[in-house]
Amino acid sequence: MNEPARHDLNPAPQRDGESAQPAVAAIAALRLHTRHALADVAQRLARSLAARLAPSPVDELAQALAFVDQYAASLPRSPSSGRSDPTGQPAWPAHHPLARLSQLPVAAGLPSASTLLCDLVLLACLPEAHEGLASLCRLVHPAQQPWPTAALALHWLEHEAGPEADVSTLRDAIEDLLCHGPLGRLGLLRLEGDGPWHGRNLRAAPFVWPALTGRTLSGDEARLAVGYRQVPGLATWLAQPEVAQAVLALRRGLPCQVLLVGGDAAMRHTRARALLGAAQTSAVLASIDDADGTARDKRIAPALATAWLYQSCLWLEDRRDDLAEPASANTAATLEQPSLAQALPVITTAASERRCPALDLPQIRLPVQPLAAVARRALWQSLLPQLGDQVPQLAARYPIEPDDARDVVRDLSLRQRLQGQPLALDDVGACVRARTAWHARPGVSRVLPQADWSALLLPQAAIEPLQSAVRRVLQQITVLDDWGFAQGRTGRRGVRMLFYGPPGTGKTLAAEVMARALGVDLLVVDLSALVSKYIGETEKNLAAVFDVAERSRALLLFDEADALFGKRTDAQDAHDRYANMETAYLLQRLERYEGVAVLTTNLRGQLDKAFTRRFEAIVEFSEPDAAVREALWRLHLPAAAPLAPDVNLRELAEWYAIAGAQIKNAALAAAFLAASSQQRIAQRHFLWAIEREFDKAGRAHPGFPPQYVPLQDIHDTLGPDPDRSTA
């Protein structure tokens, strides 16, 4: 069975030669160091409580204090403890989060707070380490809760400092660390509860305990993200000089801000993970797409601290695709102290630079754009090599991104297992359309094309440009990229066509046939829902339509386009000026559109001449002649239709010069008329239905063939009496 190649976007390792998760031995060593540090703090706290409270040996508190020594003695011997430095400062292994914690105040210019911060963090984590330590905290808590309080920390550290210490300075330092200072804004420690700050519970941030025990970070505020080992289609992008510089900066951990700006959220996300994979590092991912700028600022500081503890870079992601500026974009003042933002590489992904927080860092700006056609071809060749020379057609039809392509290949793999048939190009198209996110909006309707070339009865002079346009789309990569005809110009991609002719001659049907031939959906634009009397609104609506079409990979049809694509006039007043601006915008946007855009009109002369040179094809849809009309009658009558012996389609075609849409309507109306009288479809039913079509079009009815004479006024009844026709 010819299954798709399995090329999922796989996570990349954190460092050269390491797996994505730390080795088991490394985790065990990290946890052992953490437990020894916790035991050291617990013993110091126990000695302080025993000296200050002097519990009786039979008291529950005394038993809890005794447990502390038992806990410390039960731990395996550690290669180095947190107090092994001869200077009395903690000496943690370089990779340990406590070593990173001890460096935080130094980075902030507060070296005296180094040990104090570590002590407070370890105190807050005591209940997480063991239920016996949680019981000790509960026994000394005013409300019998299993958490230490800020007051417990104050009394412990004041007692340990001794009677000669400056207690006021110590209390001020602790209050700054917990409440007011720059380290407090990092959110490593939190005060929970009511009342004065010193009476509240002292809790570690949710990311601290996982970091101290080597567990994977997960949560609502931030999570650990690893890169992709291989991203099909992005090899050329990663090789660009600016991108290569960003990869090198991330790999070395150099302080900088890598800005991935533009595109949509999925495109930015994939490229950020490709950067991480190429740099063989991980990142702490924090969402900053809140509308309230203050909330964004408050979320960034803890994310910085999380990335610092995990020795990762920071990834700030704004997934909103609109270009609105947040309510407060000035995060530089919030993050001025401590200067962690100046010590870490930071990746920022957003729709525009205005939505990127200012971090006072050297910047590397990487604009995000859709994959080039050649890159899409490389993507499909990597994912579906078994399609061979059909791969360029996929790249031309579907401007797809790596993440979307991965999902399509997974769907194809499932289909192959279920059907057991060779992979076909139509299968890929079906999966792409099923995976395409459809964002409904007023003025645009999506049509799943059903008609094929056999349904399009047109002269060869009209069929040929339609087929040529389809071939042009499928051969764009060969001509524009491989042969170099693109020459760096954006307007040479895509196909723009004008269909003109009387109503009902097959213009919309032709667009549907082309969409099916290309394997894409048809987006029909209702211009009446887009035009607005308010200045600038029409352009916004049209921009949204083009965005929807580009995302949904569809053929875009502007039906009755002369209403919006009309001639520009001399600017007599403000209305004329803005109408001309709308036309100019359409000219520019239509030229940049890389898909297939079809404009239909009944009156070609009403269109602005500037549009003419931008069309790759202009196709006339004339009224069908008698031979084509007869073929249309046969096309719209199913084989199962019960026709009476007197039906003469050639006579209908020669006698009545009507368009294909009218023939379709008349055939259906005649069938319903016959069914209502429980008869087969006879010639008189067709004659009645044709007369109705002439009435609807406001045209004079040419009369009936000589052998048919109507004997009843059809305007007063639902239809003629089938039994009262004479030969």
XYZ file of C-alpha atoms in Angstrom, residues 63-710:
648
model
C 7.440 15.510 67.207
C 7.234 17.553 64.001
C 10.568 19.203 64.823
C 12.134 15.821 65.425
C 10.858 14.635 62.057
C 12.931 17.332 60.370
C 16.179 15.719 61.530
C 14.883 12.305 60.526
C 14.044 13.620 57.074
C 17.499 15.099 56.644
C 19.190 11.911 57.847
C 17.152 9.767 55.446
C 18.488 11.533 52.386
C 21.329 9.933 50.425
C 24.622 11.719 50.702
C 24.899 14.642 48.318
C 28.116 15.359 46.405
C 27.868 18.970 47.489
C 25.403 20.723 49.748
C 23.989 24.169 49.437
C 26.352 25.408 52.210
C 29.626 23.940 50.987
C 31.148 27.240 49.805
C 33.952 28.359 52.167
C 32.590 31.915 52.100
C 29.287 30.715 53.486
C 27.413 31.437 50.260
C 25.384 28.657 48.648
C 27.383 26.618 46.127
C 24.910 24.879 43.875
C 25.787 23.005 40.707
C 25.789 25.414 37.786
C 22.761 23.764 36.170
C 20.655 23.851 39.334
C 17.762 26.379 39.508
C 18.975 27.451 42.956
C 22.221 28.587 41.361
C 20.155 30.670 38.956
C 18.126 32.020 41.870
C 21.262 33.099 43.666
C 22.269 35.111 40.613
C 19.007 37.034 40.332
C 19.808 39.752 42.898
C 23.305 40.118 41.506
C 21.779 40.912 38.126
C 19.554 43.431 39.866
C 22.370 45.093 41.770
C 21.335 43.673 45.166
C 24.034 41.127 46.085
C 23.077 41.114 49.770
C 19.714 39.574 48.911
C 21.157 36.499 47.243
C 20.966 34.094 50.174
C 17.787 35.684 51.472
C 15.885 35.004 48.241
C 16.947 31.348 48.145
C 15.946 30.889 51.790
C 12.500 32.338 51.217
C 11.896 30.230 48.098
C 12.957 27.044 49.873
C 10.796 27.897 52.883
C 7.783 28.358 50.603
C 8.487 24.957 48.981
C 8.767 22.978 52.261
C 5.127 21.742 52.171
C 5.646 20.472 48.610
C 8.637 18.330 49.606
C 7.043 16.114 52.255
C 3.807 15.836 54.187
C 5.818 15.874 57.438
C 7.204 19.306 56.576
C 3.704 20.444 55.615
C 2.527 19.260 59.052
C 5.209 21.390 60.718
C 3.960 24.464 58.826
C 0.391 23.668 59.808
C 1.242 23.452 63.514
C 2.718 26.966 63.570
C 0.124 28.530 61.239
C -2.480 30.774 62.959
C -5.277 29.197 60.878
C -3.832 25.658 60.893
C -3.062 25.756 57.163
C -0.156 23.705 55.750
C 1.739 26.736 54.457
C 4.411 28.974 55.937
C 3.509 32.608 56.509
C 5.538 35.738 55.916
C 5.547 36.214 59.699
C 7.146 32.779 60.151
C 9.879 33.794 57.707
C 10.433 37.072 59.556
C 10.709 35.448 62.984
C 12.978 32.689 61.700
C 15.412 34.962 59.902
C 15.407 37.578 62.667
C 16.207 34.915 65.248
C 18.913 33.440 63.060
C 20.477 36.870 62.461
C 21.021 37.280 66.208
C 20.417 40.111 68.666
C 23.134 42.308 67.151
C 21.543 42.388 63.693
C 19.695 45.359 62.267
C 16.197 43.903 62.393
C 14.568 46.843 60.609
C 16.896 46.510 57.631
C 16.213 42.776 57.452
C 12.452 43.262 57.576
C 12.637 45.954 54.884
C 14.677 43.638 52.661
C 12.149 40.814 53.076
C 9.205 43.145 52.402
C 10.900 44.436 49.263
C 11.571 40.895 48.077
C 7.954 39.884 48.613
C 5.979 43.016 47.819
C 7.571 46.119 46.404
C 10.973 45.501 44.903
C 11.822 44.387 41.391
C 12.309 40.789 42.529
C 8.830 40.834 43.973
C 7.437 41.776 40.566
C 9.013 38.655 39.096
C 6.399 36.610 40.923
C 8.712 33.908 42.290
C 7.011 34.248 45.662
C 3.415 35.193 46.282
C 1.532 36.334 49.344
C -1.950 34.849 49.552
C -4.761 35.667 51.912
C -6.107 38.765 53.627
C -4.674 41.134 56.154
C -1.219 42.728 56.441
C 1.481 41.335 54.199
C 3.338 39.632 57.052
C 0.209 37.691 58.063
C -0.384 36.121 54.657
C 0.649 32.727 53.359
C 4.018 32.520 51.648
C 3.601 30.514 48.435
C 6.019 29.754 45.625
C 4.907 30.446 42.077
C 3.546 27.383 40.232
C 6.677 27.129 38.101
C 9.186 27.098 40.975
C 8.629 23.596 42.369
C 8.665 21.901 38.918
C 11.920 23.735 38.157
C 13.520 22.621 41.444
C 12.567 18.999 40.786
C 13.334 18.826 37.070
C 9.759 18.371 35.937
C 8.296 19.619 32.680
C 6.655 22.989 32.976
C 2.957 23.110 32.160
C 0.216 25.496 33.090
C -1.984 28.341 31.991
C 0.567 31.101 32.513
C 3.576 29.501 30.817
C 4.705 26.190 29.426
C 7.918 24.722 28.125
C 8.137 24.584 24.322
C 10.753 22.673 22.389
C 11.619 23.140 18.756
C 11.122 21.026 15.665
C 14.005 18.872 14.528
C 12.935 19.246 10.915
C 10.371 21.482 9.277
C 9.800 20.580 5.606
C 9.621 23.704 3.484
C 11.531 25.998 5.867
C 15.078 24.957 4.967
C 15.537 27.941 2.646
C 14.137 30.309 5.245
C 16.455 28.973 7.955
C 19.417 29.469 5.615
C 18.759 33.200 5.209
C 21.513 35.325 6.846
C 19.209 37.111 9.310
C 17.570 33.850 10.359
C 20.946 32.140 10.735
C 22.081 34.989 13.005
C 18.971 34.562 15.152
C 19.626 30.821 15.429
C 23.222 31.458 16.519
C 22.137 34.012 19.124
C 19.573 31.588 20.576
C 22.070 28.729 20.613
C 24.615 30.830 22.520
C 21.993 32.300 24.850
C 22.936 35.868 23.926
C 20.615 38.588 25.229
C 18.541 39.759 22.266
C 14.973 40.057 21.072
C 14.064 38.049 17.983
C 10.940 39.562 16.448
C 8.793 37.314 14.244
C 6.321 39.819 12.843
C 3.580 39.394 10.250
C 1.651 36.480 8.799
C -0.932 34.714 10.899
C -0.562 33.079 14.304
C 0.057 29.585 12.929
C 2.789 30.791 10.574
C 4.576 32.650 13.364
C 4.296 29.696 15.736
C 5.787 27.240 13.263
C 8.738 29.488 12.464
C 9.450 30.129 16.135
C 9.609 26.403 16.816
C 11.788 25.956 13.752
C 14.195 28.518 15.236
C 14.256 26.623 18.536
C 14.894 23.363 16.750
C 17.735 24.794 14.687
C 19.256 26.353 17.826
C 18.736 23.097 19.763
C 17.251 24.892 22.723
C 13.908 25.209 24.460
C 11.788 28.170 25.434
C 9.293 29.145 28.070
C 6.183 30.057 26.107
C 3.935 32.734 27.572
C 0.835 34.135 25.912
C 0.556 37.929 25.872
C -2.440 38.386 23.619
C -4.650 39.959 26.294
C -6.385 43.096 25.170
C -5.476 44.822 28.447
C -1.889 45.999 28.228
C -1.474 46.014 32.014
C -2.239 42.304 32.134
C 0.358 41.751 29.427
C 2.998 43.525 31.474
C 2.211 41.569 34.634
C 2.470 38.293 32.742
C 5.875 39.006 31.211
C 7.842 39.356 34.460
C 6.965 35.878 35.857
C 7.615 34.420 32.419
C 11.096 35.924 32.502
C 11.713 34.356 35.901
C 10.451 31.006 34.652
C 12.784 31.086 31.653
C 15.647 32.060 33.959
C 15.051 29.084 36.254
C 14.710 26.644 33.360
C 17.815 28.024 31.626
C 15.749 28.580 28.509
C 15.005 31.500 26.289
C 11.682 33.281 26.627
C 8.983 33.157 23.971
C 6.291 35.835 24.181
C 3.443 34.953 21.840
C 0.630 37.233 20.758
C -1.727 35.054 18.703
C -4.073 37.848 17.697
C -3.984 38.514 13.960
C -5.426 42.005 14.060
C -3.100 44.991 14.022
C -4.688 46.860 16.923
C -2.249 48.207 19.473
C -2.642 46.952 23.074
C -4.009 49.321 25.676
C -0.556 49.658 27.269
C 2.438 48.652 25.209
C 5.159 50.180 27.395
C 6.622 47.204 29.226
C 10.109 48.646 29.415
C 9.314 50.536 32.622
C 7.835 47.464 34.272
C 10.845 45.314 33.435
C 13.534 47.882 34.139
C 14.500 46.137 37.393
C 15.565 43.423 37.703
C 17.156 43.393 34.293
C 16.392 39.778 33.442
C 15.178 41.032 30.086
C 18.763 42.057 29.419
C 20.126 38.625 30.361
C 18.030 36.277 28.223
C 17.283 35.746 24.544
C 13.624 36.559 23.930
C 11.512 35.479 20.964
C 8.482 37.664 20.340
C 5.793 36.648 17.830
C 3.065 39.129 16.952
C 1.087 40.454 14.009
C 2.881 43.799 14.113
C 5.741 45.480 15.913
C 3.253 47.639 17.796
C 2.066 44.548 19.631
C 5.601 43.553 20.661
C 6.681 44.569 24.190
C 9.719 46.857 24.410
C 12.477 45.024 26.279
C 15.468 47.312 25.667
C 17.401 44.575 23.883
C 19.282 44.313 20.598
C 16.759 43.212 18.006
C 16.767 40.794 15.103
C 13.645 41.344 13.031
C 12.398 38.444 10.914
C 9.331 39.279 8.793
C 6.940 36.329 8.510
C 5.620 35.651 5.032
C 3.864 32.686 3.429
C 6.031 29.960 1.999
C 7.363 30.704 -1.447
C 6.201 28.444 -4.250
C 9.547 26.665 -4.450
C 9.484 26.057 -0.696
C 5.968 24.619 -0.973
C 7.185 22.260 -3.647
C 10.034 21.124 -1.394
C 7.505 20.682 1.406
C 5.273 18.365 -0.622
C 8.243 16.497 -2.068
C 9.415 15.760 1.454
C 5.994 14.732 2.728
C 4.590 12.904 -0.307
C 7.517 11.751 -2.471
C 5.387 8.985 -3.978
C 3.384 11.548 -5.980
C 6.426 12.225 -8.153
C 5.799 14.745 -10.931
C 2.389 15.635 -9.476
C 4.025 17.416 -6.542
C 4.369 20.779 -8.374
C 0.619 20.755 -8.955
C 0.044 20.459 -5.220
C 2.394 23.353 -4.552
C 0.616 25.494 -7.143
C -2.881 24.630 -5.957
C -2.479 24.902 -2.207
C -0.402 27.652 -0.532
C -0.142 25.518 2.578
C 2.000 25.872 5.697
C 4.106 23.084 7.282
C 1.779 22.550 10.247
C -1.231 22.279 7.954
C 0.648 19.935 5.635
C 1.524 17.695 8.577
C -2.143 17.375 9.493
C -3.073 16.620 5.879
C -0.480 13.836 5.694
C -1.830 12.318 8.894
C -5.336 12.337 7.425
C -4.046 10.759 4.217
C -2.282 8.041 6.171
C -5.539 7.164 7.919
C -7.410 7.098 4.605
C -4.843 4.751 3.115
C -5.190 2.333 6.003
C -8.968 2.347 5.688
C -9.311 2.240 1.897
C -6.217 0.311 0.876
C -5.991 2.183 -2.430
C -3.059 4.044 -3.993
C -2.702 7.690 -3.091
C -4.342 10.020 -5.609
C -4.052 13.751 -6.127
C -7.769 14.213 -5.466
C -7.328 12.581 -2.046
C -4.810 15.239 -1.098
C -7.140 17.987 -2.266
C -10.040 16.560 -0.272
C -7.945 16.441 2.895
C -6.627 19.965 2.346
C -10.144 21.347 1.961
C -11.368 19.412 4.990
C -8.537 20.866 7.076
C -8.947 24.402 5.793
C -10.395 26.662 8.459
C -13.415 28.479 7.082
C -14.020 31.851 8.700
C -17.509 32.863 7.646
C -18.127 36.551 7.185
C -20.946 38.644 5.698
C -20.796 39.034 1.966
C -18.925 35.790 1.242
C -20.372 32.343 0.674
C -18.421 29.161 0.079
C -19.483 26.722 -2.639
C -18.189 23.179 -2.990
C -17.764 22.845 -6.774
C -19.545 19.895 -8.369
C -19.642 20.693 -12.084
C -16.889 19.511 -14.409
C -15.927 20.422 -17.970
C -18.705 18.259 -19.408
C -21.294 20.574 -17.843
C -19.870 23.619 -19.614
C -21.390 23.868 -23.094
C -19.537 26.785 -24.616
C -17.796 27.482 -27.922
C -14.199 26.353 -28.061
C -13.133 30.008 -28.170
C -14.514 30.384 -24.630
C -13.403 26.986 -23.304
C -9.767 27.388 -24.336
C -8.934 30.430 -22.148
C -10.532 28.726 -19.151
C -8.410 25.624 -19.575
C -5.372 27.779 -20.286
C -5.906 29.612 -16.997
C -6.015 26.312 -15.104
C -2.793 25.219 -16.801
C -1.228 28.572 -15.946
C -1.911 28.047 -12.257
C -0.474 24.538 -12.291
C 2.664 25.615 -14.197
C 3.431 28.793 -12.256
C 6.339 27.303 -10.319
C 8.021 26.032 -13.474
C 7.711 29.288 -15.401
C 8.030 31.904 -12.667
C 10.519 30.214 -10.348
C 12.449 27.561 -12.241
C 12.686 29.608 -15.435
C 13.051 32.924 -13.601
C 10.119 34.830 -15.119
C 9.005 36.088 -11.686
C 11.965 38.500 -11.589
C 11.082 39.453 -8.024
C 7.725 40.992 -8.949
C 4.655 40.169 -6.918
C 2.024 40.882 -9.579
C 3.042 37.991 -11.791
C 1.511 35.285 -9.632
C -2.138 34.426 -9.587
C -4.670 34.592 -12.391
C -7.242 37.341 -12.870
C -10.052 36.807 -15.379
C -13.047 38.742 -16.644
C -16.201 36.941 -17.779
C -18.721 39.101 -19.592
C -21.955 38.395 -21.389
C -25.751 38.303 -20.956
C -27.251 36.798 -17.776
C -27.536 33.029 -17.607
C -24.840 32.248 -20.170
C -22.657 30.228 -17.780
C -20.253 32.729 -16.220
C -20.718 31.512 -12.647
C -20.803 27.898 -13.804
C -17.478 28.388 -15.586
C -15.913 29.660 -12.367
C -17.240 26.592 -10.553
C -15.800 24.275 -13.207
C -12.398 25.955 -12.893
C -12.498 25.627 -9.109
C -13.169 21.912 -9.383
C -10.403 21.476 -11.954
C -8.010 23.159 -9.513
C -9.296 21.166 -6.546
C -10.287 24.236 -4.531
C -13.507 25.709 -3.190
C -15.376 28.612 -4.769
C -15.893 31.806 -2.768
C -18.737 33.923 -4.146
C -18.632 37.583 -3.099
C -21.874 39.477 -2.592
C -20.776 43.020 -3.345
C -23.958 44.555 -1.962
C -22.940 43.390 1.510
C -19.459 44.892 1.200
C -20.093 48.401 -0.033
C -20.511 50.843 2.842
C -21.465 54.479 2.926
C -18.858 55.084 5.618
C -15.444 56.186 4.452
C -12.858 53.418 4.527
C -15.290 50.644 5.457
C -15.557 49.268 1.922
C -11.781 48.862 1.716
C -11.729 47.093 5.077
C -14.461 44.709 3.972
C -12.670 43.944 0.728
C -9.357 43.389 2.519
C -11.081 40.888 4.789
C -12.527 39.094 1.756
C -9.102 38.718 0.146
C -7.666 37.502 3.453
C -10.397 34.876 3.737
C -9.753 33.760 0.161
C -6.002 33.465 0.732
C -6.450 31.502 3.952
C -9.110 29.213 2.516
C -7.140 28.623 -0.720
C -10.209 29.190 -2.862
C -11.158 30.638 -6.237
C -12.582 34.110 -5.653
C -15.640 35.113 -7.694
C -16.915 38.704 -7.851
C -20.331 38.288 -9.433
C -21.872 41.349 -11.135
C -18.560 43.127 -10.570
C -19.450 46.316 -12.469
C -21.220 47.530 -9.317
C -17.862 47.919 -7.587
C -15.270 47.835 -10.357
C -16.835 50.646 -12.329
C -15.150 53.480 -14.145
C -13.435 56.199 -12.182
C -14.827 59.669 -12.723
C -13.650 63.229 -12.303
C -13.728 64.128 -8.616
C -16.611 66.565 -8.387
C -17.162 66.036 -4.654
C -16.012 63.917 -1.702
C -18.131 60.953 -2.787
C -16.368 60.808 -6.147
C -12.948 61.022 -4.512
C -13.630 58.149 -2.134
C -15.268 56.053 -4.842
C -12.127 56.490 -6.900
C -10.039 55.506 -3.877
C -12.041 52.292 -3.543
C -11.407 51.498 -7.195
C -7.686 52.236 -6.831
C -7.480 49.995 -3.769
C -9.184 47.180 -5.662
C -6.699 47.543 -8.502
C -3.756 47.189 -6.138
C -5.225 44.367 -4.049
C -6.353 42.410 -7.071
C -2.865 42.638 -8.523
C -1.287 41.293 -5.314
C -3.709 38.403 -5.014
C -1.875 35.151 -5.776
C -4.929 32.970 -6.276
C -7.518 32.887 -9.041
C -9.908 35.834 -9.102
C -12.848 35.927 -11.536
C -14.966 39.009 -12.192
C -18.275 38.647 -14.008
C -20.318 41.396 -15.601
C -23.169 41.764 -18.040
C -21.724 44.976 -19.466
C -18.023 44.964 -20.156
C -18.009 48.627 -21.068
C -18.932 49.594 -17.509
C -15.602 48.415 -16.091
C -12.684 50.762 -15.501
C -10.112 50.449 -18.288
C -7.322 50.123 -15.729
C -8.664 46.681 -14.885
C -8.353 45.453 -18.458
C -4.575 45.244 -18.559
C -4.557 43.395 -15.245
C -6.629 40.502 -16.575
C -4.772 37.475 -17.851
C -7.899 36.486 -19.808
C -11.107 38.175 -20.890
C -13.771 35.656 -21.926
C -17.013 36.465 -23.700
C -20.060 34.356 -22.846
C -22.467 34.842 -25.727
C -25.993 33.524 -25.952
C -26.000 29.907 -27.138
C -27.032 29.016 -30.665
C -29.679 26.407 -31.464
C -27.266 23.460 -31.413
C -25.860 24.450 -28.033
C -29.377 25.077 -26.685
C -30.422 21.568 -27.670
C -27.348 20.153 -25.927
C -28.236 22.216 -22.841
C -31.776 20.811 -22.812
C -30.377 17.291 -22.913
C -27.823 18.131 -20.222
C -30.470 19.370 -17.784
C -32.837 16.405 -18.278
C -31.674 13.408 -16.231
C -31.769 9.961 -17.773
C -34.440 8.918 -15.263
C -36.792 11.755 -16.228
C -40.116 10.323 -17.591
C -40.490 12.115 -20.940
C -43.662 11.836 -22.981
C -43.400 10.720 -26.641
C -44.255 14.203 -27.917
C -41.220 15.889 -26.388
C -39.168 17.551 -29.120
C -36.046 19.175 -27.694
C -34.762 20.294 -31.074
C -37.963 22.216 -31.627
C -37.619 23.904 -28.239
C -34.027 24.834 -29.007
C -34.811 26.282 -32.432
C -37.947 28.129 -31.399
C -36.812 29.748 -28.128
C -33.523 31.677 -27.875
C -32.943 31.450 -24.126
C -29.764 31.099 -22.081
C -28.523 28.040 -20.250
C -29.737 29.175 -16.828
C -33.236 29.704 -18.218
C -33.171 26.269 -19.837
C -32.228 24.729 -16.510
C -35.043 26.571 -14.713
C -37.578 25.654 -17.385
C -36.651 21.977 -17.321
C -37.082 21.865 -13.549
C -40.368 23.809 -13.599
C -41.792 21.513 -16.272
C -40.878 18.470 -14.214
C -42.679 19.829 -11.143
C -45.739 20.728 -13.224
C -45.914 17.202 -14.627
C -45.379 15.605 -11.227
C -48.196 17.690 -9.683
C -50.625 16.272 -12.257
C -49.107 12.792 -11.992
C -48.182 12.712 -15.667
C -45.050 12.252 -17.672
C -43.225 15.392 -18.787
C -44.791 16.445 -22.047
C -44.000 19.144 -24.583
C -46.822 21.351 -23.266
C -45.172 21.364 -19.815
C -41.964 22.696 -21.336
C -43.874 25.339 -23.283
C -45.609 26.558 -20.143
C -42.301 26.705 -18.238
C -40.552 28.563 -21.076
C -43.319 31.165 -21.153
C -42.750 31.748 -17.439
C -39.028 32.309 -18.071
C -39.770 34.967 -20.672
C -42.129 36.663 -18.223
C -39.487 36.693 -15.491
C -36.898 38.190 -17.835
C -39.320 40.890 -19.000
C -38.973 39.785 -22.587
C -41.705 39.384 -25.167
C -42.733 35.800 -25.631
C -42.284 34.719 -29.293
C -45.393 32.561 -29.196
C -45.894 28.849 -29.520
C -45.048 26.532 -32.395
C -47.974 26.321 -34.874
C -49.170 22.946 -33.668
C -49.669 24.213 -30.060
C -52.422 26.690 -29.132
C -52.969 27.492 -25.382
